[in-house]
Coordinates of C-alpha atoms and ligand atoms in Angstrom, one line a residue:
X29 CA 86.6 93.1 89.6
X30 CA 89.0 94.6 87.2
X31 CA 91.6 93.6 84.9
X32 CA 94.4 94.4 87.9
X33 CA 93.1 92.8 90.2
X34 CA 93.6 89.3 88.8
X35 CA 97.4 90.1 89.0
X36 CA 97.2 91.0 92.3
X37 CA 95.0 87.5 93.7
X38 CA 97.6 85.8 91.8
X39 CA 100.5 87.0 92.1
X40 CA 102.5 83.5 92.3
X41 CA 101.2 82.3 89.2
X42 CA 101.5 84.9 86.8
X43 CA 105.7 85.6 88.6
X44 CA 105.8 82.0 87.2
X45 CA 104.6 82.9 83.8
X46 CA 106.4 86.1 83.5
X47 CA 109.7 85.7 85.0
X48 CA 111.7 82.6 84.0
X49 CA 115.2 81.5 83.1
X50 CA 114.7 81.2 79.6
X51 CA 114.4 85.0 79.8
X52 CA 117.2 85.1 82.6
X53 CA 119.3 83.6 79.5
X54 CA 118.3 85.6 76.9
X55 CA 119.3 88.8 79.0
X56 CA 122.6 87.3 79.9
X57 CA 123.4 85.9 76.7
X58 CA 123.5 82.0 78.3
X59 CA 120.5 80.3 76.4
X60 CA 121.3 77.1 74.5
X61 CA 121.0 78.0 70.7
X62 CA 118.2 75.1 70.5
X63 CA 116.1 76.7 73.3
X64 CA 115.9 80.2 71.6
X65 CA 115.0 78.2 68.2
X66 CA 112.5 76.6 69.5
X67 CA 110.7 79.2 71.1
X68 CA 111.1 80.8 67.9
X69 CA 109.3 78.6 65.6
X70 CA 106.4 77.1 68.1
X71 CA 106.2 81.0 68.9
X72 CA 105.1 81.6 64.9
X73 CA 102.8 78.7 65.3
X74 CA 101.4 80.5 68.3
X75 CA 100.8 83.9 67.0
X76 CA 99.3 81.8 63.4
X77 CA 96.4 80.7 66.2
X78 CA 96.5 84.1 67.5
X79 CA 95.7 85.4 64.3
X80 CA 92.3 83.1 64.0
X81 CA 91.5 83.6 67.5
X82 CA 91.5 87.3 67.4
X83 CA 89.6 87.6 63.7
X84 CA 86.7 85.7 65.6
X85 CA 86.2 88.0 68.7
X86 CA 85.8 90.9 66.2
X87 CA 82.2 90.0 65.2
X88 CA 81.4 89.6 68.5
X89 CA 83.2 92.6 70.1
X90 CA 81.2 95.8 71.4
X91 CA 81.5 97.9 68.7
X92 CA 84.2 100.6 70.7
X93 CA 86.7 97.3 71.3
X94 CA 86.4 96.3 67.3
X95 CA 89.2 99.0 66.2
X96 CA 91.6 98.1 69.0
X97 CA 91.2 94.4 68.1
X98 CA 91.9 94.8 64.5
X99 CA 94.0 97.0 65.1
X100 CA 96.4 94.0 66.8
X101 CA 95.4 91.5 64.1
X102 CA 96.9 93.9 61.7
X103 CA 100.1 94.1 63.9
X104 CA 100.1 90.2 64.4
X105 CA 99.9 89.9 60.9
X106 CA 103.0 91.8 60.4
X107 CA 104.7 90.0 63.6
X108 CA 103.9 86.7 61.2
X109 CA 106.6 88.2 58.4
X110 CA 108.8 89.5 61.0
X111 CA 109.3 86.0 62.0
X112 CA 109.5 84.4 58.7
X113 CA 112.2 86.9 58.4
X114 CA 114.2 85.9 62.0
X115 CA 113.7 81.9 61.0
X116 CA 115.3 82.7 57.5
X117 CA 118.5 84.8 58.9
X118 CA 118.6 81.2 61.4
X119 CA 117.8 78.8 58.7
X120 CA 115.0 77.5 60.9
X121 CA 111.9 75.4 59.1
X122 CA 108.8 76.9 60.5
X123 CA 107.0 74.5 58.9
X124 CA 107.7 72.5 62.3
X125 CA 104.9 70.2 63.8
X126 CA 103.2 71.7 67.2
X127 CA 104.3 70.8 70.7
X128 CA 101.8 69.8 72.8
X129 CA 102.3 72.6 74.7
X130 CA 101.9 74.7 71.8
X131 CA 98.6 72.6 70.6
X132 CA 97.5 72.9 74.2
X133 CA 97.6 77.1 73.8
X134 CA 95.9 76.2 70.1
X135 CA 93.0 74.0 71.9
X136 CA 92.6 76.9 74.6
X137 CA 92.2 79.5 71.8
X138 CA 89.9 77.5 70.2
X139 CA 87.8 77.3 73.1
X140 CA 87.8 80.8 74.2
X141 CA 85.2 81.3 71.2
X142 CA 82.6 79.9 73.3
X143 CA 83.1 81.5 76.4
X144 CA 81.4 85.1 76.9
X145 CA 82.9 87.5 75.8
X146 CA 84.1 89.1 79.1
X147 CA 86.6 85.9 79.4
X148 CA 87.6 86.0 76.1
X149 CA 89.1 89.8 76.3
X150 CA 90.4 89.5 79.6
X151 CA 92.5 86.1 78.2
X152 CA 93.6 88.4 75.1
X153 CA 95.0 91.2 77.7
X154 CA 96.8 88.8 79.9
X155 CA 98.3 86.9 76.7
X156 CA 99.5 90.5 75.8
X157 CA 100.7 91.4 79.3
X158 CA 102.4 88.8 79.8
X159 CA 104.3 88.9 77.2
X160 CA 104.8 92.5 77.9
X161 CA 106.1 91.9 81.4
X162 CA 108.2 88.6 80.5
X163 CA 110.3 90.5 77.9
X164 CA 110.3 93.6 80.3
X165 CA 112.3 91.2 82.6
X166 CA 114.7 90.4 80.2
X167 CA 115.9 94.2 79.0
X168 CA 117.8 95.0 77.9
X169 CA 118.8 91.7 76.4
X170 CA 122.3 90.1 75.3
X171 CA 123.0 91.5 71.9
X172 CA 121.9 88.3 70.1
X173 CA 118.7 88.6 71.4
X174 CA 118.0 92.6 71.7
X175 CA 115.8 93.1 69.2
X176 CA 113.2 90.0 70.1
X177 CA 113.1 92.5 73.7
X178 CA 112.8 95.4 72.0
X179 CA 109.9 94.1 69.6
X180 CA 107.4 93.3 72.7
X181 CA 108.9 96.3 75.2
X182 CA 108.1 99.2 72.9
X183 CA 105.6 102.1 73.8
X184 CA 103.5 100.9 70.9
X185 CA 102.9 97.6 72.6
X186 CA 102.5 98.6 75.7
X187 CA 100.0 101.0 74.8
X188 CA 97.9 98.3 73.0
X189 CA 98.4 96.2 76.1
X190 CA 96.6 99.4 78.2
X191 CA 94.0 99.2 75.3
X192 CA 93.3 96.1 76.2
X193 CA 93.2 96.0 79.7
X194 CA 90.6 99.4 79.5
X195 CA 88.2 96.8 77.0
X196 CA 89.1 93.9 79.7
X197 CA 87.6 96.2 82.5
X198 CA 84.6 97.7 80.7
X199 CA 84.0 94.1 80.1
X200 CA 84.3 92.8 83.6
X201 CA 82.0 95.9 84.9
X202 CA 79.1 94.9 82.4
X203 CA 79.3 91.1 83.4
X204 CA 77.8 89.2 85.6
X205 CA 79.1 86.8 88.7
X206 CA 79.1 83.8 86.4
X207 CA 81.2 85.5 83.6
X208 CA 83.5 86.4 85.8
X209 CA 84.1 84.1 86.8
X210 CA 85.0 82.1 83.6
X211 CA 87.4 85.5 83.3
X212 CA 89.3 84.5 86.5
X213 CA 89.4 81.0 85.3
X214 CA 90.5 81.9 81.6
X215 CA 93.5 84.0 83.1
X216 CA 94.7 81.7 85.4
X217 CA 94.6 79.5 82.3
X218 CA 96.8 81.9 80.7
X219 CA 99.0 82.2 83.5
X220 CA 99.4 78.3 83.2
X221 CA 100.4 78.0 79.5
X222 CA 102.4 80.8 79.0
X223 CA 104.6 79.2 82.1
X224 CA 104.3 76.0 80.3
X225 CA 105.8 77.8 77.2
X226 CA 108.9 78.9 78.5
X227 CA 109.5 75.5 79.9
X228 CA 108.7 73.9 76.6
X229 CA 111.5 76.1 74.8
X230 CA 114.3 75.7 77.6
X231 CA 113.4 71.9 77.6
X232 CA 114.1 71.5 73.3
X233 CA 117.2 69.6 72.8
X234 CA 117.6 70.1 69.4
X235 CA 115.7 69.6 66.1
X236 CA 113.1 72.5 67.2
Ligands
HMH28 C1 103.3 82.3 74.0 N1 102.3 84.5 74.4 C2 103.0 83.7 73.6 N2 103.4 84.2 72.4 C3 103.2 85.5 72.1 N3 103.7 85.9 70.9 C4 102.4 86.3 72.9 C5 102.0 85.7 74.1 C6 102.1 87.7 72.6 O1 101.4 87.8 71.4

């Protein structure tokens, strides 16, 4: 099995967590103000847990995969000022409480430190992808909203997302039937939140 391949078994579910009409909207410009601010502040919160999930599979990486890794904890890192930047220009308080969605994703995270490690780079890759392919959807984006595409669409990111998906298949090569698959079940996982995300944001009424 390889990285691919998942995509391809489940197609359904990752169109669901990749295409969606919060990105619909922010491509034609007709998202609610509330829905875009609060994807933007629960989406800080997110990449915060990114940041702790993806320090602790360093240790435990093969030693070719540690550079890659850090190498996107470094760029998270910069993301997190990015977006401290984007909620200041909106006045937005990202000091904002999780939603359960969000906490979910947190919880999920959390857990992926004690599953083998094959799972836990093949959920990093789809995370990636997905939002690689979700923002793809949405190019080139209404004006208010271009630069948020831009930031995940670049050659930069997509070549970290190929990255990952080349650790995600060495991975799955070396595992065995058991490990993947917890793999499967940890993207489909994926799949499952990162739809639940998108609803979360278009669902906000206010007071993100
Ligand atoms: C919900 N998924 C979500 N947020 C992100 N920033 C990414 C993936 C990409 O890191």
């Amino acid at each position: 099995m390889r990285a691919l391949d998942l995509l391809d078994r489940h197609e359904a579910r990752w169109q669901a967590a990749t295409r969606h009409p919060f990105l619909e909207g922010v491509r034609e410009g007709t998202l609610p103000d509330e829905a875009f601010e609060a994807w933007l502040v629960q989406d800080y919160l997110f990449v915060l847990d990114g940041l702790g999930f993806q320090s602790r599979l360093i240790p435990r990486a093969p030693r070719t995969d540690q550079a890659l890794i850090a190498g996107g904890l470094v760029a998270l890192e910069g993301e997190l000022s990015w977006f401290e930047d984007k909620a200041k220009e909106r006045e937005l308080d990202l000091e904002a409480p999780r939603h359960p969605t969000n906490a979910a994703y947190r919880e999920f995270l959390i857990g992926l430190e004690t599953e083998p490690y094959p799972a836990a780079i093949t959920a990093l890759w789809a995370i990636e992808r997905a939002y690689l392919e979700a923002w793809t959807s949405a190019r080139p984006g209404h004006p208010d909203y271009r630069e948020f595409v831009e930031h995940w669409t670049t050659p930069d990111f997509a070549g970290y997302v190929s990255g990952l998906e080349g650790a995600a298949d060495a991975a799955l090569e070396g595992a065995s039937g058991d490990e993947r698959e917890r793999a499967e079940e940890t993207f489909l996982t994926v799949a499952r939140l990162e739809r639940d995300f998108w609803e979360m944001a278009l669902s906000s009424e206010g007071g993100a």
